[in-house]
Amino acid sequence: MTVHGLKARWVFPIAGEPLRDGVVWIEGDRIAAIGEGGRAAGARDLGDVAILPGLVNAHAHLELGGFSQPIGRPGIPFVEWLHGVTASRHSGGYDAVDAVRRGLAESGAAGVAALAEIAQPGWPEQLFRQAADRSSATARIDATVFLELIGPTAERAAEALRLAERHIDQGQRAGSWRPALSPHAPYSVRAQLVEGACRLSAERRFPVAMHLAESREELQLLETGTGPLREFLENLGAWTAGADRRRRPLDYLEMLAAADRALVVHGNYLARDEIAFLADRRETMAVVYCPRTHAWFQHTAYPLEAMLASGVRVALGTDSRASSPNLNLLEDVRCAIQRHPSVPKSKILELATLGGAWALGLEAELGTLEPGKRARLAIVPLDWALL
Ligand SMILES: [Zn+2]
């Protein structure tokens, strides 16, 4: 097999220091070596660009991408936003399939190599199969498709678990996308559904993702059973008195700890003991921070510094275009750099590459530029070089 080289003004291996005039040598679909500029004979010079490992977007809802701008206004209360999403999504003419198609193309153009998609039953499998099939080393997207599970009642929870098993069977057979499950959030699923999904994850070895500690309204509902989220659920007919619900995000973290790998999505309001819990379980659990979505809701400062200081695994996600302007994960990297000036830029770039790969169980294949890993590169303008 022939080896070819790509030379760039800067190469960011993530596994080591950035290399000026670096070269990435590729054999087949694997990285063969990373070199300094001096030994670049025969490499194609890409000029004033940076080469990064393909980015990993650890949380997206592509099917919610049919909006030209985020819903509402900066600082919109969470429940008002939920109303907006529900109304827009179910209005006539909303084309979820087209949103997924455009979202995959946008992600590929933004240097995303692997994507964690939260999908509704009926999601367009064919589009993910096509995205995985593309032969280009830079545009191909490996998707982990988390089937979203909603189950506020015992009957709906049981039905969701049946769909979940079918989804895992289908994905493990398909091979072109990886199946996973997402019990939606503590206010929309019974605890038995979270436990069922985690049990299946441990048996069949796939990741589980759950929105958790996302808003103050969620904490209020768990603690007291009251507040704007309860009204929202009552209006949907999804409120059940005395439901199988726990009191704190920690209770859900304990359930998620049983999964093969667990992604705690957002974690905006995790308490100190919950952060410590995640640090203790860093071999199987990670948090996904969505910087621009966090900014859209104007939540209180994200506890990134505390998480990193205590050793929590952190990945980055865009979330959807319903709460972020686009799916360009590097813009989330830039947003996080601005908001967390005490965290080294290189660390934040690591979250968008190795952090995400680790969260999805892909760290042996993606996330860094190292010999033996898949040659999935993000080639970006130098102003993204983040030196
Ligand atoms: Zn989400």
Short mmCIF file of C-alpha atoms and ligand atoms in Angstrom, two decimals:
data_model
loop_
_atom_site.label_atom_id
_atom_site.label_comp_id
_atom_site.label_asym_id
_atom_site.label_seq_id
_atom_site.Cartn_x
_atom_site.Cartn_y
_atom_site.Cartn_z
CA MET A 1 0.00 0.00 0.00
CA THR A 2 1.41 3.41 -0.88
CA VAL A 3 2.15 5.99 1.74
CA HIS A 4 1.31 9.63 1.13
CA GLY A 5 2.04 12.68 3.22
CA LEU A 6 0.09 15.87 3.96
CA LYS A 7 2.10 18.85 5.11
CA ALA A 8 0.60 21.87 6.90
CA ARG A 9 1.90 25.02 8.57
CA TRP A 10 0.81 23.46 11.86
CA VAL A 11 -0.09 19.93 12.84
CA PHE A 12 -1.89 19.35 16.16
CA PRO A 13 -1.42 15.70 17.13
CA ILE A 14 -3.21 16.29 20.51
CA ALA A 15 -1.09 13.36 21.74
CA GLY A 16 1.87 15.76 21.79
CA GLU A 17 2.98 19.35 21.19
CA PRO A 18 1.88 21.15 17.98
CA LEU A 19 4.37 20.76 15.12
CA ARG A 20 5.28 23.69 12.89
CA ASP A 21 5.48 22.58 9.23
CA GLY A 22 4.40 19.10 10.32
CA VAL A 23 3.54 16.19 8.09
CA VAL A 24 0.94 13.47 8.54
CA TRP A 25 1.90 10.29 6.67
CA ILE A 26 -1.05 8.09 5.71
CA GLU A 27 -1.12 4.49 4.55
CA GLY A 28 -4.48 3.25 3.37
CA ASP A 29 -6.97 4.60 5.90
CA ARG A 30 -4.48 4.66 8.79
CA ILE A 31 -1.94 7.15 10.08
CA ALA A 32 1.54 5.76 9.43
CA ALA A 33 3.63 8.49 11.07
CA ILE A 34 3.72 12.13 12.16
CA GLY A 35 6.81 14.02 11.11
CA GLU A 36 8.60 17.33 11.36
CA GLY A 37 8.87 19.53 8.28
CA GLY A 38 12.49 18.63 7.62
CA ARG A 39 11.53 15.16 6.41
CA ALA A 40 8.66 16.24 4.18
CA ALA A 41 10.03 15.14 0.79
CA GLY A 42 7.15 13.79 -1.24
CA ALA A 43 4.45 15.21 1.00
CA ARG A 44 1.72 17.38 -0.49
CA ASP A 45 1.97 20.87 0.97
CA LEU A 46 -1.48 22.13 1.99
CA GLY A 47 -0.04 25.55 2.83
CA ASP A 48 -1.26 27.89 5.56
CA VAL A 49 -3.67 25.52 7.25
CA ALA A 50 -3.73 23.43 10.40
CA ILE A 51 -4.30 19.69 10.55
CA LEU A 52 -6.18 18.44 13.60
CA PRO A 53 -7.58 15.00 14.37
CA GLY A 54 -11.13 14.75 13.01
CA LEU A 55 -13.40 16.44 15.55
CA VAL A 56 -15.87 14.52 17.69
CA ASN A 57 -19.24 16.20 18.23
CA ALA A 58 -20.44 14.35 21.33
CA HIS A 59 -23.99 15.72 21.36
CA ALA A 60 -26.24 16.69 18.47
CA HIS A 61 -29.86 16.49 17.40
CA LEU A 62 -29.50 16.87 13.63
CA GLU A 63 -33.22 16.44 13.08
CA LEU A 64 -33.76 19.66 15.06
CA GLY A 65 -31.58 21.46 12.53
CA GLY A 66 -34.39 22.92 10.46
CA PHE A 67 -34.22 26.32 12.14
CA SER A 68 -32.42 29.31 10.65
CA GLN A 69 -31.62 30.57 14.15
CA PRO A 70 -31.92 29.33 17.73
CA ILE A 71 -35.42 29.38 19.20
CA GLY A 72 -36.37 32.35 21.35
CA ARG A 73 -33.79 34.86 22.57
CA PRO A 74 -30.64 34.72 24.68
CA GLY A 75 -31.57 33.87 28.26
CA ILE A 76 -34.88 32.25 27.28
CA PRO A 77 -36.30 30.22 30.19
CA PHE A 78 -35.80 26.50 29.55
CA VAL A 79 -39.49 25.58 29.62
CA GLU A 80 -40.43 28.40 27.25
CA TRP A 81 -37.78 27.06 24.87
CA LEU A 82 -39.18 23.52 25.20
CA HIS A 83 -42.61 24.89 24.22
CA GLY A 84 -41.02 26.59 21.21
CA VAL A 85 -39.23 23.43 20.06
CA THR A 86 -42.34 21.28 20.47
CA ALA A 87 -44.53 23.76 18.56
CA SER A 88 -42.04 24.22 15.68
CA ARG A 89 -41.21 20.54 15.39
CA HIS A 90 -44.85 19.56 15.09
CA SER A 91 -45.95 22.41 12.84
CA GLY A 92 -46.85 21.36 9.31
CA GLY A 93 -44.03 21.48 6.81
CA TYR A 94 -41.16 20.76 9.22
CA ASP A 95 -38.81 18.45 7.30
CA ALA A 96 -36.74 16.45 9.78
CA VAL A 97 -35.15 14.26 7.11
CA ASP A 98 -33.90 17.28 5.20
CA ALA A 99 -32.53 18.71 8.46
CA VAL A 100 -30.53 15.51 9.06
CA ARG A 101 -29.21 15.53 5.47
CA ARG A 102 -28.02 19.14 5.79
CA GLY A 103 -26.67 18.53 9.30
CA LEU A 104 -24.46 15.66 8.14
CA ALA A 105 -23.09 17.77 5.27
CA GLU A 106 -22.49 20.73 7.59
CA SER A 107 -20.73 18.52 10.13
CA GLY A 108 -18.46 17.00 7.49
CA ALA A 109 -17.53 20.45 6.20
CA ALA A 110 -16.71 21.50 9.78
CA GLY A 111 -14.16 18.70 10.20
CA VAL A 112 -16.35 16.40 12.29
CA ALA A 113 -15.24 12.75 12.00
CA ALA A 114 -17.53 11.26 14.62
CA LEU A 115 -20.92 12.40 15.79
CA ALA A 116 -23.26 11.44 18.63
CA GLU A 117 -26.75 11.89 17.24
CA ILE A 118 -29.89 11.76 19.37
CA ALA A 119 -32.52 10.23 17.09
CA GLN A 120 -36.26 9.79 17.27
CA PRO A 121 -37.96 6.56 16.21
CA GLY A 122 -38.25 6.65 12.40
CA TRP A 123 -34.88 8.44 11.97
CA PRO A 124 -33.42 8.25 8.43
CA GLU A 125 -30.95 5.38 8.67
CA GLN A 126 -30.07 5.55 5.00
CA LEU A 127 -28.48 9.02 5.40
CA PHE A 128 -26.15 7.82 8.17
CA ARG A 129 -25.19 4.79 6.10
CA GLN A 130 -24.29 7.08 3.18
CA ALA A 131 -22.29 9.40 5.45
CA ALA A 132 -20.24 6.44 6.68
CA ASP A 133 -19.67 5.14 3.14
CA ARG A 134 -17.98 8.19 1.68
CA SER A 135 -14.44 7.35 0.72
CA SER A 136 -12.84 10.71 1.53
CA ALA A 137 -10.61 10.66 4.61
CA THR A 138 -11.85 14.06 5.73
CA ALA A 139 -15.58 14.10 4.99
CA ARG A 140 -16.70 10.69 6.21
CA ILE A 141 -18.74 10.69 9.42
CA ASP A 142 -18.93 7.83 11.90
CA ALA A 143 -22.22 8.21 13.72
CA THR A 144 -23.24 6.81 17.05
CA VAL A 145 -27.02 6.92 16.88
CA PHE A 146 -28.60 7.23 20.33
CA LEU A 147 -32.26 6.27 20.10
CA GLU A 148 -34.14 8.72 22.31
CA LEU A 149 -36.29 6.96 24.88
CA ILE A 150 -39.27 8.74 26.41
CA GLY A 151 -41.29 6.92 29.02
CA PRO A 152 -43.17 8.83 31.71
CA THR A 153 -45.60 5.97 32.33
CA ALA A 154 -44.92 2.29 33.01
CA GLU A 155 -46.56 1.30 29.68
CA ARG A 156 -44.59 3.80 27.60
CA ALA A 157 -41.37 2.86 29.39
CA ALA A 158 -41.91 -0.82 28.57
CA GLU A 159 -42.66 0.02 24.94
CA ALA A 160 -39.55 2.23 24.74
CA LEU A 161 -37.40 -0.65 26.01
CA ARG A 162 -38.78 -2.91 23.29
CA LEU A 163 -37.87 -0.32 20.63
CA ALA A 164 -34.47 0.05 22.29
CA GLU A 165 -33.62 -3.63 21.92
CA ARG A 166 -34.64 -3.57 18.28
CA HIS A 167 -32.44 -0.50 17.69
CA ILE A 168 -29.40 -2.20 19.24
CA ASP A 169 -29.99 -5.36 17.18
CA GLN A 170 -30.37 -3.30 14.00
CA GLY A 171 -27.22 -1.22 14.58
CA GLN A 172 -25.00 -4.11 15.63
CA ARG A 173 -26.03 -5.89 12.41
CA ALA A 174 -25.69 -2.81 10.16
CA GLY A 175 -22.06 -2.05 11.02
CA SER A 176 -22.09 1.35 9.27
CA TRP A 177 -23.38 3.20 12.34
CA ARG A 178 -23.10 2.39 16.02
CA PRO A 179 -26.25 1.94 18.05
CA ALA A 180 -26.71 3.52 21.46
CA LEU A 181 -29.56 4.64 23.73
CA SER A 182 -30.59 7.91 25.29
CA PRO A 183 -33.15 7.88 28.09
CA HIS A 184 -34.12 11.51 27.46
CA ALA A 185 -34.09 13.29 30.84
CA PRO A 186 -35.15 12.71 34.47
CA TYR A 187 -38.45 14.53 33.87
CA SER A 188 -39.45 12.46 30.81
CA VAL A 189 -38.44 8.90 31.76
CA ARG A 190 -39.21 6.66 34.67
CA ALA A 191 -36.18 5.43 36.60
CA GLN A 192 -36.99 1.87 35.51
CA LEU A 193 -36.34 2.92 31.89
CA VAL A 194 -32.92 4.36 32.78
CA GLU A 195 -32.07 1.18 34.64
CA GLY A 196 -33.28 -0.98 31.76
CA ALA A 197 -31.21 0.96 29.20
CA CYS A 198 -28.09 0.73 31.40
CA ARG A 199 -28.57 -3.00 31.95
CA LEU A 200 -28.79 -3.52 28.20
CA SER A 201 -25.70 -1.32 27.71
CA ALA A 202 -23.67 -3.48 30.08
CA GLU A 203 -24.81 -6.68 28.33
CA ARG A 204 -24.45 -5.52 24.74
CA ARG A 205 -21.59 -3.00 25.14
CA PHE A 206 -22.81 0.36 23.79
CA PRO A 207 -22.95 3.89 25.28
CA VAL A 208 -25.90 5.51 27.03
CA ALA A 209 -26.48 9.28 27.03
CA MET A 210 -28.87 11.25 29.21
CA HIS A 211 -29.64 14.96 29.56
CA LEU A 212 -28.99 15.67 33.23
CA ALA A 213 -28.70 18.68 35.53
CA GLU A 214 -29.48 20.83 32.50
CA SER A 215 -31.72 23.48 34.08
CA ARG A 216 -32.79 24.83 37.45
CA GLU A 217 -36.35 23.87 36.55
CA GLU A 218 -35.25 20.23 36.31
CA LEU A 219 -33.64 20.35 39.76
CA GLN A 220 -36.77 21.93 41.18
CA LEU A 221 -39.01 19.27 39.69
CA LEU A 222 -36.84 16.46 41.06
CA GLU A 223 -36.58 17.98 44.49
CA THR A 224 -40.13 19.20 45.03
CA GLY A 225 -42.31 17.87 42.19
CA THR A 226 -43.35 21.44 41.37
CA GLY A 227 -42.52 24.30 39.02
CA PRO A 228 -42.76 25.22 35.34
CA LEU A 229 -41.58 21.80 34.12
CA ARG A 230 -44.44 20.13 35.94
CA GLU A 231 -46.94 22.44 34.20
CA PHE A 232 -45.30 21.68 30.87
CA LEU A 233 -45.60 17.93 31.49
CA GLU A 234 -49.20 18.24 32.68
CA ASN A 235 -50.12 20.04 29.46
CA LEU A 236 -48.54 17.22 27.46
CA GLY A 237 -50.42 14.63 29.51
CA ALA A 238 -47.01 13.29 30.59
CA TRP A 239 -47.23 14.05 34.30
CA THR A 240 -47.93 11.14 36.59
CA ALA A 241 -48.30 11.74 40.29
CA GLY A 242 -46.00 9.57 42.38
CA ALA A 243 -44.07 8.57 39.24
CA ASP A 244 -40.93 6.50 39.45
CA ARG A 245 -38.67 9.57 39.71
CA ARG A 246 -35.65 10.26 41.91
CA ARG A 247 -34.72 13.35 43.91
CA ARG A 248 -31.32 14.43 42.64
CA PRO A 249 -29.06 14.18 39.55
CA LEU A 250 -26.78 12.04 41.77
CA ASP A 251 -29.47 9.35 41.89
CA TYR A 252 -29.39 9.20 38.09
CA LEU A 253 -25.58 9.23 37.99
CA GLU A 254 -25.68 6.13 40.19
CA MET A 255 -27.95 4.39 37.66
CA LEU A 256 -25.82 5.52 34.70
CA ALA A 257 -22.72 4.12 36.42
CA ALA A 258 -24.03 0.64 35.55
CA ALA A 259 -23.75 1.33 31.78
CA ASP A 260 -20.83 0.17 29.66
CA ARG A 261 -20.13 3.88 28.96
CA ALA A 262 -22.30 6.81 29.96
CA LEU A 263 -22.46 10.35 28.61
CA VAL A 264 -23.95 12.89 31.01
CA VAL A 265 -25.24 15.57 28.65
CA HIS A 266 -24.88 19.20 29.88
CA GLY A 267 -24.42 18.76 33.64
CA ASN A 268 -24.76 22.55 33.94
CA TYR A 269 -25.95 22.37 37.53
CA LEU A 270 -24.06 19.38 38.90
CA ALA A 271 -23.22 19.78 42.58
CA ARG A 272 -19.77 19.25 44.03
CA ASP A 273 -20.45 15.70 45.21
CA GLU A 274 -21.87 14.84 41.78
CA ILE A 275 -18.70 16.11 40.09
CA ALA A 276 -16.66 14.00 42.54
CA PHE A 277 -18.81 10.98 41.69
CA LEU A 278 -18.05 11.45 37.97
CA ALA A 279 -14.34 11.88 38.67
CA ASP A 280 -14.31 8.56 40.56
CA ARG A 281 -15.91 6.84 37.57
CA ARG A 282 -13.84 8.42 34.82
CA GLU A 283 -13.17 4.98 33.27
CA THR A 284 -16.81 4.66 32.22
CA MET A 285 -18.45 8.10 32.50
CA ALA A 286 -17.99 11.45 30.76
CA VAL A 287 -19.78 14.80 30.72
CA VAL A 288 -20.69 16.57 27.47
CA TYR A 289 -20.42 20.35 27.60
CA CYS A 290 -22.24 22.30 24.86
CA PRO A 291 -20.69 25.79 25.19
CA ARG A 292 -22.82 27.85 22.79
CA THR A 293 -26.06 26.20 23.91
CA HIS A 294 -25.05 26.89 27.50
CA ALA A 295 -24.49 30.53 26.51
CA TRP A 296 -27.87 30.76 24.72
CA PHE A 297 -29.73 29.91 27.94
CA GLN A 298 -27.44 32.12 30.02
CA HIS A 299 -27.07 29.44 32.65
CA THR A 300 -24.79 30.19 35.60
CA ALA A 301 -21.08 29.71 34.86
CA TYR A 302 -20.29 26.19 33.63
CA PRO A 303 -18.23 24.23 36.21
CA LEU A 304 -15.60 23.22 33.64
CA GLU A 305 -12.63 24.22 35.81
CA ALA A 306 -13.95 22.18 38.76
CA MET A 307 -14.63 19.18 36.54
CA LEU A 308 -11.18 19.20 34.96
CA ALA A 309 -9.43 19.84 38.28
CA SER A 310 -11.13 16.82 39.82
CA GLY A 311 -10.43 14.57 36.81
CA VAL A 312 -13.87 14.31 35.19
CA ARG A 313 -13.77 13.27 31.53
CA VAL A 314 -15.28 16.06 29.42
CA ALA A 315 -16.33 16.05 25.76
CA LEU A 316 -17.80 18.89 23.68
CA GLY A 317 -21.04 18.97 21.71
CA THR A 318 -22.91 21.49 19.61
CA ASP A 319 -26.40 20.36 20.67
CA SER A 320 -28.94 21.38 18.00
CA ARG A 321 -29.62 24.45 15.87
CA ALA A 322 -32.64 25.01 18.13
CA SER A 323 -30.22 26.37 20.76
CA SER A 324 -27.00 27.10 18.83
CA PRO A 325 -26.38 29.03 15.59
CA ASN A 326 -24.75 26.15 13.68
CA LEU A 327 -23.01 22.78 13.96
CA ASN A 328 -19.41 24.03 13.68
CA LEU A 329 -17.81 22.43 16.74
CA LEU A 330 -14.70 24.62 16.45
CA GLU A 331 -16.91 27.60 17.21
CA ASP A 332 -17.84 25.85 20.45
CA VAL A 333 -14.14 25.38 21.12
CA ARG A 334 -13.64 29.11 20.61
CA CYS A 335 -16.63 29.93 22.84
CA ALA A 336 -15.24 27.70 25.61
CA ILE A 337 -11.81 29.32 25.31
CA GLN A 338 -13.39 32.74 25.81
CA ARG A 339 -15.47 31.63 28.76
CA HIS A 340 -12.75 29.65 30.55
CA PRO A 341 -9.57 31.72 30.22
CA SER A 342 -7.79 29.75 32.96
CA VAL A 343 -8.13 26.47 31.04
CA PRO A 344 -5.31 26.02 28.47
CA LYS A 345 -6.53 26.29 24.85
CA SER A 346 -4.84 22.99 24.07
CA LYS A 347 -6.94 21.32 26.77
CA ILE A 348 -10.18 22.63 25.25
CA LEU A 349 -9.12 21.41 21.81
CA GLU A 350 -8.44 18.03 23.43
CA LEU A 351 -12.04 17.92 24.71
CA ALA A 352 -13.34 18.36 21.13
CA THR A 353 -11.17 15.49 19.85
CA LEU A 354 -9.84 12.92 22.32
CA GLY A 355 -12.45 13.81 24.96
CA GLY A 356 -15.31 13.04 22.59
CA ALA A 357 -13.61 9.94 21.20
CA TRP A 358 -13.16 8.66 24.70
CA ALA A 359 -16.77 9.40 25.69
CA LEU A 360 -18.00 7.34 22.73
CA GLY A 361 -15.52 4.49 23.23
CA LEU A 362 -13.62 5.38 20.04
CA GLU A 363 -10.33 6.44 21.64
CA ALA A 364 -8.35 3.55 20.13
CA GLU A 365 -9.35 4.69 16.62
CA LEU A 366 -9.88 8.47 16.70
CA GLY A 367 -9.17 11.58 18.77
CA THR A 368 -5.42 12.01 18.20
CA LEU A 369 -2.97 11.92 15.29
CA GLU A 370 -0.93 8.84 16.17
CA PRO A 371 0.41 5.93 14.12
CA GLY A 372 -2.18 3.17 13.80
CA LYS A 373 -5.22 5.37 14.32
CA ARG A 374 -7.68 6.02 11.51
CA ALA A 375 -6.58 8.83 9.19
CA ARG A 376 -9.54 11.09 9.86
CA LEU A 377 -8.27 14.63 9.67
CA ALA A 378 -9.77 18.07 10.14
CA ILE A 379 -8.00 20.56 7.86
CA VAL A 380 -8.85 24.04 9.05
CA PRO A 381 -7.75 27.64 8.39
CA LEU A 382 -4.87 28.82 10.55
CA ASP A 383 -7.04 31.18 12.58
CA TRP A 384 -8.50 28.02 14.08
CA ALA A 385 -5.07 26.79 14.97
CA LEU A 386 -5.53 27.85 18.61
CA LEU A 387 -1.86 28.30 19.31
ZN ZN B 1 -29.75 17.55 23.74
#
